PDB file of C-alpha atoms in Angstrom:
ATOM      1  CA  UNK A1216       9.896 -12.122 -20.995  1.00 43.00           C
ATOM      2  CA  UNK A1217      13.539 -11.624 -22.810  1.00 42.00           C
ATOM      3  CA  UNK A1218      13.257 -15.374 -22.510  1.00 42.00           C
ATOM      4  CA  UNK A1219      10.030 -15.565 -25.087  1.00 41.00           C
ATOM      5  CA  UNK A1220      11.569 -12.788 -27.492  1.00 40.00           C
ATOM      6  CA  UNK A1221      14.459 -15.311 -28.234  1.00 41.00           C
ATOM      7  CA  UNK A1222      12.155 -18.441 -27.612  1.00 40.00           C
ATOM      8  CA  UNK A1223      10.295 -16.228 -31.073  1.00 39.00           C
ATOM      9  CA  UNK A1224      12.367 -15.196 -33.024  1.00 40.00           C
ATOM     10  CA  UNK A1225      14.345 -18.182 -32.897  1.00 40.00           C
ATOM     11  CA  UNK A1226      10.967 -20.595 -33.781  1.00 39.00           C
ATOM     12  CA  UNK A1227      10.562 -17.730 -36.568  1.00 40.00           C
ATOM     13  CA  UNK A1228      14.080 -18.198 -37.726  1.00 43.00           C
ATOM     14  CA  UNK A1229      13.008 -21.576 -38.155  1.00 41.00           C
ATOM     15  CA  UNK A1230       9.774 -21.569 -39.787  1.00 38.00           C
ATOM     16  CA  UNK A1231      12.430 -19.119 -42.844  1.00 38.00           C
ATOM     17  CA  UNK A1232      14.979 -22.178 -42.788  1.00 38.00           C
ATOM     18  CA  UNK A1233      12.140 -24.942 -43.137  1.00 38.00           C
ATOM     19  CA  UNK A1234       9.743 -23.076 -45.726  1.00 35.00           C
ATOM     20  CA  UNK A1235      13.543 -22.086 -48.072  1.00 40.00           C
ATOM     21  CA  UNK A1236      14.641 -26.094 -47.435  1.00 38.00           C
ATOM     22  CA  UNK A1237      10.994 -26.987 -48.639  1.00 39.00           C
ATOM     23  CA  UNK A1238      10.461 -24.754 -51.476  1.00 37.00           C
ATOM     24  CA  UNK A1239      14.566 -25.441 -53.054  1.00 40.00           C
ATOM     25  CA  UNK A1240      12.991 -27.457 -56.225  1.00 40.00           C
ATOM     26  CA  UNK A1241      15.478 -26.633 -57.426  1.00 41.00           C
ATOM     27  CA  UNK A1242      17.135 -29.905 -55.675  1.00 42.00           C
ATOM     28  CA  UNK A1243      14.090 -31.842 -56.801  1.00 42.00           C
ATOM     29  CA  UNK A1244      14.840 -31.262 -60.252  1.00 43.00           C
ATOM     30  CA  UNK A1245      17.913 -31.961 -60.057  1.00 47.00           C
ATOM     31  CA  UNK A1246      17.374 -35.099 -58.503  1.00 49.00           C
ATOM     32  CA  UNK A1247      14.332 -35.380 -61.807  1.00 51.00           C
ATOM     33  CA  UNK A1248      16.985 -34.640 -63.721  1.00 54.00           C
ATOM     34  CA  UNK A1249      20.237 -36.957 -63.039  1.00 62.00           C
ATOM     35  CA  UNK A1250      17.033 -39.368 -62.855  1.00 66.00           C
ATOM     36  CA  UNK A1251      16.213 -39.097 -67.220  1.00 75.00           C
ATOM     37  CA  UNK A1252      19.490 -39.307 -67.169  1.00 74.00           C
ATOM     38  CA  UNK A1253      20.114 -42.676 -65.730  1.00 74.00           C
ATOM     39  CA  UNK A1254      17.581 -44.019 -67.235  1.00 78.00           C
ATOM     40  CA  UNK A1255      19.089 -43.526 -70.344  1.00 77.00           C
ATOM     41  CA  UNK A1256      21.830 -45.283 -69.960  1.00 76.00           C
ATOM     42  CA  UNK A1257      19.902 -47.530 -68.475  1.00 78.00           C
ATOM     43  CA  UNK A1258      18.505 -48.164 -71.726  1.00 82.00           C
ATOM     44  CA  UNK A1259      21.259 -47.951 -73.720  1.00 77.00           C
ATOM     45  CA  UNK A1260      23.527 -50.263 -71.668  1.00 79.00           C
ATOM     46  CA  UNK A1261      20.959 -52.835 -71.589  1.00 82.00           C
ATOM     47  CA  UNK A1262      19.967 -53.262 -74.759  1.00 83.00           C
ATOM     48  CA  UNK A1263      24.276 -53.692 -76.205  1.00 80.00           C
ATOM     49  CA  UNK A1264      24.440 -56.758 -73.120  1.00 79.00           C
ATOM     50  CA  UNK A1265      21.898 -58.137 -75.332  1.00 84.00           C
ATOM     51  CA  UNK A1266      23.834 -57.940 -78.339  1.00 80.00           C
ATOM     52  CA  UNK A1267      27.266 -58.995 -76.796  1.00 76.00           C
ATOM     53  CA  UNK A1268      25.042 -61.812 -75.269  1.00 79.00           C
ATOM     54  CA  UNK A1269      23.665 -62.871 -79.246  1.00 81.00           C
ATOM     55  CA  UNK A1270      27.157 -62.389 -80.316  1.00 73.00           C
ATOM     56  CA  UNK A1271      29.329 -63.769 -77.342  1.00 68.00           C
ATOM     57  CA  UNK A1272      26.876 -67.452 -77.864  1.00 72.00           C
ATOM     58  CA  UNK A1273      26.625 -67.387 -82.168  1.00 67.00           C
ATOM     59  CA  UNK A1274      31.148 -67.188 -81.147  1.00 63.00           C
ATOM     60  CA  UNK A1275      31.602 -69.581 -78.323  1.00 60.00           C
ATOM     61  CA  UNK A1276      32.907 -66.684 -77.469  1.00 63.00           C
ATOM     62  CA  UNK A1277      33.468 -66.283 -73.292  1.00 59.00           C
ATOM     63  CA  UNK A1278      34.966 -62.468 -73.213  1.00 62.00           C
ATOM     64  CA  UNK A1279      31.975 -61.253 -74.405  1.00 66.00           C
ATOM     65  CA  UNK A1280      29.919 -63.701 -72.419  1.00 67.00           C
ATOM     66  CA  UNK A1281      31.459 -62.271 -69.246  1.00 66.00           C
ATOM     67  CA  UNK A1282      31.266 -59.593 -70.615  1.00 67.00           C
ATOM     68  CA  UNK A1283      27.031 -59.211 -71.274  1.00 71.00           C
ATOM     69  CA  UNK A1284      27.426 -60.263 -67.654  1.00 67.00           C
ATOM     70  CA  UNK A1285      29.854 -57.169 -66.679  1.00 67.00           C
ATOM     71  CA  UNK A1286      26.918 -55.056 -69.206  1.00 71.00           C
ATOM     72  CA  UNK A1287      24.327 -56.182 -67.248  1.00 72.00           C
ATOM     73  CA  UNK A1288      26.004 -55.226 -63.027  1.00 69.00           C
ATOM     74  CA  UNK A1289      26.059 -52.452 -64.877  1.00 69.00           C
ATOM     75  CA  UNK A1290      21.829 -52.253 -65.825  1.00 73.00           C
ATOM     76  CA  UNK A1291      21.370 -52.609 -62.229  1.00 69.00           C
ATOM     77  CA  UNK A1292      23.746 -50.551 -61.164  1.00 67.00           C
ATOM     78  CA  UNK A1293      22.136 -47.813 -63.119  1.00 71.00           C
ATOM     79  CA  UNK A1294      18.431 -49.001 -62.372  1.00 76.00           C
ATOM     80  CA  UNK A1295      19.049 -48.860 -58.749  1.00 70.00           C
ATOM     81  CA  UNK A1296      20.286 -45.026 -59.511  1.00 68.00           C
ATOM     82  CA  UNK A1297      17.553 -44.424 -60.604  1.00 73.00           C
ATOM     83  CA  UNK A1298      15.210 -45.621 -58.166  1.00 75.00           C
ATOM     84  CA  UNK A1299      17.796 -43.592 -56.113  1.00 69.00           C
ATOM     85  CA  UNK A1300      17.036 -40.432 -57.793  1.00 69.00           C
ATOM     86  CA  UNK A1301      13.198 -41.101 -57.836  1.00 76.00           C
ATOM     87  CA  UNK A1302      13.314 -41.424 -53.441  1.00 72.00           C
ATOM     88  CA  UNK A1303      15.466 -38.259 -53.952  1.00 67.00           C
ATOM     89  CA  UNK A1304      13.224 -36.110 -55.466  1.00 73.00           C
ATOM     90  CA  UNK A1305      10.232 -37.545 -53.011  1.00 75.00           C
ATOM     91  CA  UNK A1306       9.377 -34.042 -50.924  1.00 77.00           C
ATOM     92  CA  UNK A1307      10.444 -33.524 -47.076  1.00 72.00           C
ATOM     93  CA  UNK A1308       7.497 -35.290 -44.485  1.00 73.00           C
ATOM     94  CA  UNK A1309       6.791 -35.296 -41.066  1.00 78.00           C
ATOM     95  CA  UNK A1310       8.797 -38.316 -41.241  1.00 78.00           C
ATOM     96  CA  UNK A1311      11.893 -37.329 -42.969  1.00 70.00           C
ATOM     97  CA  UNK A1312      12.359 -33.459 -42.534  1.00 66.00           C
ATOM     98  CA  UNK A1313      14.629 -32.670 -45.493  1.00 64.00           C
ATOM     99  CA  UNK A1314      12.825 -35.429 -47.587  1.00 66.00           C
ATOM    100  CA  UNK A1315      14.655 -38.573 -49.181  1.00 73.00           C
ATOM    101  CA  UNK A1316      17.586 -36.147 -50.443  1.00 70.00           C
ATOM    102  CA  UNK A1317      20.504 -38.999 -49.222  1.00 73.00           C
ATOM    103  CA  UNK A1318      18.879 -42.132 -51.114  1.00 76.00           C
ATOM    104  CA  UNK A1319      21.178 -40.290 -54.021  1.00 73.00           C
ATOM    105  CA  UNK A1320      24.310 -41.864 -51.632  1.00 79.00           C
ATOM    106  CA  UNK A1321      22.929 -44.460 -50.122  1.00 80.00           C
ATOM    107  CA  UNK A1322      21.713 -45.358 -53.817  1.00 77.00           C
ATOM    108  CA  UNK A1323      25.860 -44.888 -54.725  1.00 77.00           C
ATOM    109  CA  UNK A1324      27.591 -46.824 -51.306  1.00 85.00           C
ATOM    110  CA  UNK A1325      24.982 -49.898 -52.416  1.00 82.00           C
ATOM    111  CA  UNK A1326      26.214 -49.519 -56.148  1.00 77.00           C
ATOM    112  CA  UNK A1327      29.590 -48.644 -55.215  1.00 83.00           C
ATOM    113  CA  UNK A1328      30.008 -52.173 -52.580  1.00 87.00           C
ATOM    114  CA  UNK A1329      28.699 -53.781 -55.865  1.00 83.00           C
ATOM    115  CA  UNK A1330      31.298 -52.712 -57.807  1.00 80.00           C
ATOM    116  CA  UNK A1331      33.890 -54.399 -55.773  1.00 88.00           C
ATOM    117  CA  UNK A1332      32.254 -57.458 -55.745  1.00 86.00           C
ATOM    118  CA  UNK A1333      32.221 -56.892 -59.426  1.00 79.00           C
ATOM    119  CA  UNK A1334      35.923 -56.461 -59.467  1.00 82.00           C
ATOM    120  CA  UNK A1335      37.129 -59.626 -57.100  1.00 88.00           C
ATOM    121  CA  UNK A1336      34.847 -61.121 -59.216  1.00 82.00           C
ATOM    122  CA  UNK A1337      36.973 -60.249 -63.065  1.00 79.00           C
ATOM    123  CA  UNK A1338      40.300 -60.670 -60.758  1.00 84.00           C
ATOM    124  CA  UNK A1339      39.377 -64.275 -59.893  1.00 86.00           C
ATOM    125  CA  UNK A1340      38.111 -64.911 -63.596  1.00 80.00           C
ATOM    126  CA  UNK A1341      41.554 -63.429 -64.927  1.00 81.00           C
ATOM    127  CA  UNK A1342      43.026 -65.281 -62.812  1.00 85.00           C
ATOM    128  CA  UNK A1343      41.833 -68.263 -63.689  1.00 84.00           C
ATOM    129  CA  UNK A1344      42.224 -67.924 -67.999  1.00 79.00           C
ATOM    130  CA  UNK A1345      46.250 -67.035 -66.983  1.00 82.00           C
ATOM    131  CA  UNK A1346      46.461 -70.801 -66.205  1.00 81.00           C
ATOM    132  CA  UNK A1347      44.029 -71.952 -68.353  1.00 76.00           C
ATOM    133  CA  UNK A1348      43.043 -69.387 -71.146  1.00 74.00           C
ATOM    134  CA  UNK A1349      40.702 -70.671 -73.507  1.00 71.00           C
ATOM    135  CA  UNK A1350      40.638 -69.707 -77.318  1.00 73.00           C
ATOM    136  CA  UNK A1351      39.606 -66.307 -78.916  1.00 71.00           C
ATOM    137  CA  UNK A1352      37.314 -65.523 -81.566  1.00 73.00           C
ATOM    138  CA  UNK A1353      39.416 -62.834 -82.203  1.00 79.00           C
ATOM    139  CA  UNK A1354      38.134 -60.875 -85.347  1.00 82.00           C
ATOM    140  CA  UNK A1355      34.506 -60.884 -82.728  1.00 78.00           C
ATOM    141  CA  UNK A1356      35.631 -60.142 -79.892  1.00 78.00           C
ATOM    142  CA  UNK A1357      37.391 -57.938 -81.529  1.00 84.00           C
ATOM    143  CA  UNK A1358      34.125 -56.090 -83.730  1.00 86.00           C
ATOM    144  CA  UNK A1359      31.896 -56.639 -80.736  1.00 82.00           C
ATOM    145  CA  UNK A1360      34.292 -54.349 -78.615  1.00 81.00           C
ATOM    146  CA  UNK A1361      34.948 -51.976 -81.000  1.00 87.00           C
ATOM    147  CA  UNK A1362      30.720 -51.488 -80.770  1.00 86.00           C
ATOM    148  CA  UNK A1363      30.805 -51.272 -77.219  1.00 83.00           C
ATOM    149  CA  UNK A1364      33.358 -48.945 -76.743  1.00 85.00           C
ATOM    150  CA  UNK A1365      30.997 -46.870 -78.641  1.00 87.00           C
ATOM    151  CA  UNK A1366      27.768 -47.491 -77.265  1.00 84.00           C
ATOM    152  CA  UNK A1367      29.726 -47.085 -74.043  1.00 81.00           C
ATOM    153  CA  UNK A1368      30.806 -43.687 -74.816  1.00 88.00           C
ATOM    154  CA  UNK A1369      27.515 -42.367 -75.642  1.00 85.00           C
ATOM    155  CA  UNK A1370      26.289 -43.785 -72.473  1.00 82.00           C
ATOM    156  CA  UNK A1371      29.281 -42.360 -70.554  1.00 82.00           C
ATOM    157  CA  UNK A1372      28.906 -38.258 -72.269  1.00 85.00           C
ATOM    158  CA  UNK A1373      25.291 -38.320 -71.343  1.00 80.00           C
ATOM    159  CA  UNK A1374      26.127 -39.246 -67.694  1.00 78.00           C
ATOM    160  CA  UNK A1375      28.835 -36.511 -67.688  1.00 78.00           C
ATOM    161  CA  UNK A1376      26.607 -34.184 -69.375  1.00 76.00           C
ATOM    162  CA  UNK A1377      23.844 -34.901 -66.580  1.00 66.00           C
ATOM    163  CA  UNK A1378      23.567 -33.628 -63.448  1.00 63.00           C
ATOM    164  CA  UNK A1379      26.539 -34.435 -61.149  1.00 64.00           C
ATOM    165  CA  UNK A1380      25.658 -36.104 -58.123  1.00 64.00           C
ATOM    166  CA  UNK A1381      27.347 -38.673 -56.062  1.00 67.00           C
ATOM    167  CA  UNK A1382      24.386 -40.675 -57.499  1.00 63.00           C
ATOM    168  CA  UNK A1383      25.147 -40.055 -61.076  1.00 74.00           C
ATOM    169  CA  UNK A1384      29.078 -40.951 -60.467  1.00 73.00           C
ATOM    170  CA  UNK A1385      28.437 -44.153 -58.499  1.00 71.00           C
ATOM    171  CA  UNK A1386      26.448 -44.564 -61.984  1.00 72.00           C
ATOM    172  CA  UNK A1387      29.680 -44.014 -64.064  1.00 80.00           C
ATOM    173  CA  UNK A1388      32.119 -45.611 -62.395  1.00 76.00           C
ATOM    174  CA  UNK A1389      31.041 -48.575 -63.054  1.00 71.00           C
ATOM    175  CA  UNK A1390      30.525 -47.379 -66.933  1.00 78.00           C
ATOM    176  CA  UNK A1391      33.646 -46.540 -66.756  1.00 80.00           C
ATOM    177  CA  UNK A1392      34.596 -50.198 -66.522  1.00 75.00           C
ATOM    178  CA  UNK A1393      32.703 -51.386 -69.148  1.00 75.00           C
ATOM    179  CA  UNK A1394      34.178 -48.276 -70.852  1.00 80.00           C
ATOM    180  CA  UNK A1395      38.437 -49.773 -70.338  1.00 77.00           C
ATOM    181  CA  UNK A1396      36.559 -53.108 -70.638  1.00 73.00           C
ATOM    182  CA  UNK A1397      35.700 -52.858 -73.929  1.00 78.00           C
ATOM    183  CA  UNK A1398      38.978 -51.210 -74.937  1.00 81.00           C
ATOM    184  CA  UNK A1399      40.396 -53.850 -72.924  1.00 78.00           C
ATOM    185  CA  UNK A1400      38.777 -55.857 -76.053  1.00 77.00           C
ATOM    186  CA  UNK A1401      39.139 -54.696 -78.929  1.00 82.00           C
ATOM    187  CA  UNK A1402      42.584 -54.424 -77.997  1.00 85.00           C
ATOM    188  CA  UNK A1403      42.852 -58.122 -77.089  1.00 80.00           C
ATOM    189  CA  UNK A1404      40.295 -59.196 -80.325  1.00 81.00           C
ATOM    190  CA  UNK A1405      42.878 -56.884 -81.989  1.00 87.00           C
ATOM    191  CA  UNK A1406      45.678 -58.921 -81.202  1.00 87.00           C
ATOM    192  CA  UNK A1407      44.629 -62.145 -81.137  1.00 82.00           C
ATOM    193  CA  UNK A1408      43.855 -61.598 -83.794  1.00 84.00           C
ATOM    194  CA  UNK A1409      46.109 -60.589 -85.897  1.00 87.00           C
ATOM    195  CA  UNK A1410      48.647 -63.381 -84.069  1.00 84.00           C
ATOM    196  CA  UNK A1411      49.011 -62.404 -80.854  1.00 83.00           C
ATOM    197  CA  UNK A1412      48.644 -64.726 -77.674  1.00 84.00           C
ATOM    198  CA  UNK A1413      45.603 -65.216 -76.067  1.00 79.00           C
ATOM    199  CA  UNK A1414      46.785 -65.148 -73.122  1.00 82.00           C
ATOM    200  CA  UNK A1415      46.451 -61.043 -73.458  1.00 80.00           C
ATOM    201  CA  UNK A1416      43.175 -60.808 -72.775  1.00 76.00           C
ATOM    202  CA  UNK A1417      43.808 -61.728 -68.711  1.00 79.00           C
ATOM    203  CA  UNK A1418      45.486 -59.680 -68.635  1.00 82.00           C
ATOM    204  CA  UNK A1419      44.056 -56.718 -69.699  1.00 78.00           C
ATOM    205  CA  UNK A1420      41.814 -57.274 -67.933  1.00 76.00           C
ATOM    206  CA  UNK A1421      43.683 -57.369 -64.232  1.00 80.00           C
ATOM    207  CA  UNK A1422      45.215 -53.993 -65.389  1.00 79.00           C
ATOM    208  CA  UNK A1423      41.114 -53.033 -65.851  1.00 75.00           C
ATOM    209  CA  UNK A1424      39.636 -53.819 -62.530  1.00 77.00           C
ATOM    210  CA  UNK A1425      42.552 -52.647 -60.782  1.00 80.00           C
ATOM    211  CA  UNK A1426      42.272 -49.218 -62.375  1.00 74.00           C
ATOM    212  CA  UNK A1427      38.471 -49.401 -61.421  1.00 74.00           C
ATOM    213  CA  UNK A1428      39.357 -50.000 -57.761  1.00 82.00           C
ATOM    214  CA  UNK A1429      42.056 -47.032 -57.435  1.00 79.00           C
ATOM    215  CA  UNK A1430      38.310 -45.396 -58.436  1.00 75.00           C
ATOM    216  CA  UNK A1431      36.216 -47.427 -56.525  1.00 80.00           C
ATOM    217  CA  UNK A1432      37.909 -46.858 -53.424  1.00 86.00           C
ATOM    218  CA  UNK A1433      38.101 -42.922 -53.558  1.00 80.00           C
ATOM    219  CA  UNK A1434      34.425 -42.936 -54.605  1.00 78.00           C
ATOM    220  CA  UNK A1435      33.937 -44.483 -51.004  1.00 87.00           C
ATOM    221  CA  UNK A1436      35.741 -42.836 -48.797  1.00 87.00           C
ATOM    222  CA  UNK A1437      33.965 -39.815 -50.692  1.00 81.00           C
ATOM    223  CA  UNK A1438      30.256 -41.612 -49.198  1.00 83.00           C
ATOM    224  CA  UNK A1439      31.331 -42.055 -45.567  1.00 86.00           C
ATOM    225  CA  UNK A1440      32.448 -38.906 -45.713  1.00 84.00           C
ATOM    226  CA  UNK A1441      29.061 -37.630 -46.204  1.00 82.00           C
ATOM    227  CA  UNK A1442      27.645 -40.574 -43.575  1.00 83.00           C
ATOM    228  CA  UNK A1443      29.882 -38.951 -40.952  1.00 86.00           C
ATOM    229  CA  UNK A1444      28.137 -35.653 -40.969  1.00 78.00           C
ATOM    230  CA  UNK A1445      31.668 -34.290 -42.682  1.00 82.00           C
ATOM    231  CA  UNK A1446      32.352 -30.809 -43.712  1.00 85.00           C
ATOM    232  CA  UNK A1447      31.201 -30.312 -47.262  1.00 84.00           C
ATOM    233  CA  UNK A1448      34.780 -31.054 -49.638  1.00 80.00           C
ATOM    234  CA  UNK A1449      36.040 -26.756 -50.877  1.00 81.00           C
ATOM    235  CA  UNK A1450      33.943 -25.885 -47.311  1.00 88.00           C
ATOM    236  CA  UNK A1451      36.141 -24.101 -44.756  1.00 90.00           C
ATOM    237  CA  UNK A1452      33.727 -23.817 -41.884  1.00 91.00           C
ATOM    238  CA  UNK A1453      36.503 -21.379 -39.801  1.00 92.00           C
ATOM    239  CA  UNK A1454      36.160 -18.655 -43.427  1.00 93.00           C
ATOM    240  CA  UNK A1455      32.314 -19.656 -43.025  1.00 94.00           C
ATOM    241  CA  UNK A1456      32.491 -18.420 -39.510  1.00 94.00           C
ATOM    242  CA  UNK A1457      34.740 -15.974 -39.845  1.00 93.00           C
ATOM    243  CA  UNK A1458      32.446 -14.945 -43.085  1.00 93.00           C
ATOM    244  CA  UNK A1459      29.206 -14.520 -40.134  1.00 93.00           C
ATOM    245  CA  UNK A1460      30.945 -12.747 -37.323  1.00 93.00           C
ATOM    246  CA  UNK A1461      32.043 -10.282 -40.178  1.00 92.00           C
ATOM    247  CA  UNK A1462      27.856  -9.322 -40.900  1.00 92.00           C
ATOM    248  CA  UNK A1463      26.998  -6.352 -39.482  1.00 90.00           C
ATOM    249  CA  UNK A1464      25.558  -6.996 -36.193  1.00 87.00           C
ATOM    250  CA  UNK A1465      26.989 -10.307 -35.166  1.00 92.00           C
ATOM    251  CA  UNK A1466      29.005 -10.044 -32.229  1.00 89.00           C
ATOM    252  CA  UNK A1467      29.939 -13.805 -31.958  1.00 90.00           C
ATOM    253  CA  UNK A1468      29.181 -17.046 -33.375  1.00 92.00           C
ATOM    254  CA  UNK A1469      28.992 -21.043 -31.757  1.00 89.00           C
ATOM    255  CA  UNK A1470      28.164 -24.551 -31.324  1.00 90.00           C
ATOM    256  CA  UNK A1471      28.450 -23.937 -35.336  1.00 93.00           C
ATOM    257  CA  UNK A1472      27.712 -27.508 -36.985  1.00 93.00           C
ATOM    258  CA  UNK A1473      28.431 -28.075 -41.568  1.00 92.00           C
ATOM    259  CA  UNK A1474      27.510 -31.026 -42.948  1.00 90.00           C
ATOM    260  CA  UNK A1475      26.572 -32.213 -46.523  1.00 83.00           C
ATOM    261  CA  UNK A1476      22.657 -33.534 -47.325  1.00 76.00           C
ATOM    262  CA  UNK A1477      23.906 -35.675 -50.342  1.00 70.00           C
ATOM    263  CA  UNK A1478      27.407 -33.304 -51.961  1.00 65.00           C
ATOM    264  CA  UNK A1479      25.533 -31.350 -54.084  1.00 67.00           C
ATOM    265  CA  UNK A1480      22.426 -30.074 -51.177  1.00 77.00           C
ATOM    266  CA  UNK A1481      24.906 -28.827 -48.231  1.00 86.00           C
ATOM    267  CA  UNK A1482      23.225 -27.916 -44.481  1.00 89.00           C
ATOM    268  CA  UNK A1483      24.538 -25.225 -41.564  1.00 94.00           C
ATOM    269  CA  UNK A1484      23.077 -24.497 -37.794  1.00 92.00           C
ATOM    270  CA  UNK A1485      24.588 -22.445 -36.226  1.00 94.00           C
ATOM    271  CA  UNK A1486      23.827 -19.528 -32.564  1.00 93.00           C
ATOM    272  CA  UNK A1487      24.740 -16.180 -33.696  1.00 93.00           C
ATOM    273  CA  UNK A1488      25.043 -14.031 -30.801  1.00 92.00           C
ATOM    274  CA  UNK A1489      23.821 -10.476 -31.470  1.00 91.00           C
ATOM    275  CA  UNK A1490      23.952  -6.959 -30.130  1.00 86.00           C
ATOM    276  CA  UNK A1491      20.714  -6.037 -30.151  1.00 85.00           C
ATOM    277  CA  UNK A1492      17.877  -8.336 -30.980  1.00 87.00           C
ATOM    278  CA  UNK A1493      15.802  -5.652 -32.126  1.00 87.00           C
ATOM    279  CA  UNK A1494      17.973  -5.963 -35.456  1.00 86.00           C
ATOM    280  CA  UNK A1495      17.424  -9.612 -35.842  1.00 91.00           C
ATOM    281  CA  UNK A1496      15.177  -9.889 -38.788  1.00 89.00           C
ATOM    282  CA  UNK A1497      17.594  -7.233 -40.935  1.00 91.00           C
ATOM    283  CA  UNK A1498      20.637  -9.173 -39.524  1.00 91.00           C
ATOM    284  CA  UNK A1499      18.957 -13.093 -40.360  1.00 92.00           C
ATOM    285  CA  UNK A1500      18.638 -11.907 -44.414  1.00 92.00           C
ATOM    286  CA  UNK A1501      22.527 -11.435 -44.744  1.00 93.00           C
ATOM    287  CA  UNK A1502      23.024 -13.948 -42.642  1.00 94.00           C
ATOM    288  CA  UNK A1503      21.951 -16.576 -45.334  1.00 94.00           C
ATOM    289  CA  UNK A1504      22.164 -14.629 -48.135  1.00 93.00           C
ATOM    290  CA  UNK A1505      26.197 -14.726 -47.279  1.00 93.00           C
ATOM    291  CA  UNK A1506      25.949 -17.748 -46.800  1.00 93.00           C
ATOM    292  CA  UNK A1507      23.661 -18.753 -50.086  1.00 91.00           C
ATOM    293  CA  UNK A1508      26.125 -16.776 -52.392  1.00 90.00           C
ATOM    294  CA  UNK A1509      29.677 -17.794 -50.808  1.00 91.00           C
ATOM    295  CA  UNK A1510      30.073 -21.232 -49.685  1.00 90.00           C
ATOM    296  CA  UNK A1511      26.228 -22.186 -51.441  1.00 87.00           C
ATOM    297  CA  UNK A1512      24.845 -23.651 -48.729  1.00 91.00           C
ATOM    298  CA  UNK A1513      21.185 -23.155 -48.702  1.00 84.00           C
ATOM    299  CA  UNK A1514      19.360 -25.116 -45.742  1.00 85.00           C
ATOM    300  CA  UNK A1515      19.995 -23.118 -42.891  1.00 89.00           C
ATOM    301  CA  UNK A1516      18.830 -23.459 -39.305  1.00 89.00           C
ATOM    302  CA  UNK A1517      19.808 -19.907 -37.413  1.00 93.00           C
ATOM    303  CA  UNK A1518      19.509 -19.376 -33.717  1.00 92.00           C
ATOM    304  CA  UNK A1519      19.494 -15.409 -32.223  1.00 93.00           C
ATOM    305  CA  UNK A1520      20.873 -15.063 -28.793  1.00 90.00           C
ATOM    306  CA  UNK A1521      21.354 -11.685 -27.610  1.00 85.00           C
ATOM    307  CA  UNK A1522      25.006 -11.648 -27.041  1.00 72.00           C
ATOM    308  CA  UNK A1523      24.869  -9.300 -23.703  1.00 73.00           C
ATOM    309  CA  UNK A1524      22.417 -12.058 -22.096  1.00 73.00           C
ATOM    310  CA  UNK A1525      24.938 -14.897 -22.658  1.00 68.00           C
ATOM    311  CA  UNK A1526      27.658 -12.956 -20.841  1.00 64.00           C
ATOM    312  CA  UNK A1527      25.312 -11.898 -18.196  1.00 61.00           C
ATOM    313  CA  UNK A1528      24.896 -16.037 -17.741  1.00 63.00           C
ATOM    314  CA  UNK A1529      29.211 -16.169 -18.155  1.00 60.00           C
ATOM    315  CA  UNK A1530      29.888 -14.142 -15.209  1.00 53.00           C
ATOM    316  CA  UNK A1531      26.831 -15.503 -12.843  1.00 56.00           C
ATOM    317  CA  UNK A1532      26.813 -19.237 -12.171  1.00 54.00           C
ATOM    318  CA  UNK A1533      23.152 -19.541 -11.025  1.00 55.00           C
ATOM    319  CA  UNK A1534      21.916 -17.537 -14.296  1.00 55.00           C
ATOM    320  CA  UNK A1535      18.762 -19.466 -15.005  1.00 47.00           C
ATOM    321  CA  UNK A1536      18.594 -21.782 -12.110  1.00 48.00           C
ATOM    322  CA  UNK A1537      15.581 -19.796 -10.624  1.00 48.00           C
ATOM    323  CA  UNK A1538      17.270 -18.970  -7.363  1.00 48.00           C
ATOM    324  CA  UNK A1539      16.930 -14.953  -5.753  1.00 45.00           C
TER     325      UNK A1539
END
């Protein structure tokens, strides 16, 4: 009978937890918000990439054409990010019980790997130009570089103001690369226009590439932590356990796991030992409130257990074996 009661409470909690997870329209609206932000950034970025192609052909500027290529790769990353945000907004289903929220993480992973390839290409091109630096029209590069800087500042500002998640940050990394590239183009164009050496262009490209590389490595580590089901950054598992045990009626907590669905959505599962199973209907809302308000954990599956029965089973090796 006790076992039946146990199953009943666990099922009731799972049902409530599932309703809570499905009803977090808040997370889905976030994905829609980030998708609109990324689409806006995509339109801005690809429009200016076309301007750079036209300017590069008219000025016969390899530097501008290379930067245009970089802008097109960024447009692809923003498109991937917007598509991932759209996937993440899809509701949960029988096949994907958490929905497709982690598409944001996969989109960021694609973007950061793609960024490594872009950086490798830029470094290769810069090293080639150190040996044979092409002649660059400094005025054209300076003017279009300045316009590119303005465009990238607007796009970066839009991304920073939008909903922050690991997918948007992955796209922002590409835009940051463009922004730094525009600064480098502006500086190189001004230097060449004022009579400086052409070699300043590949040198500044190398510096920018190394800065982007550092940011890409940091983002990759964060993505790997999410995919490896690590405890979310900023959450101390020990403090979570102490807070749950401090809830009236709770004797102990075990088999606790905390992980991230995305960097902005966290989940927890745990077994909760109660002094009385009768108190579960009052204890559960308190536990959920603690997790939500103190630790921003919005998905939780909590299994109640009778502390006295567990203690008796620990003392009796034959407990539950069905032997007399």
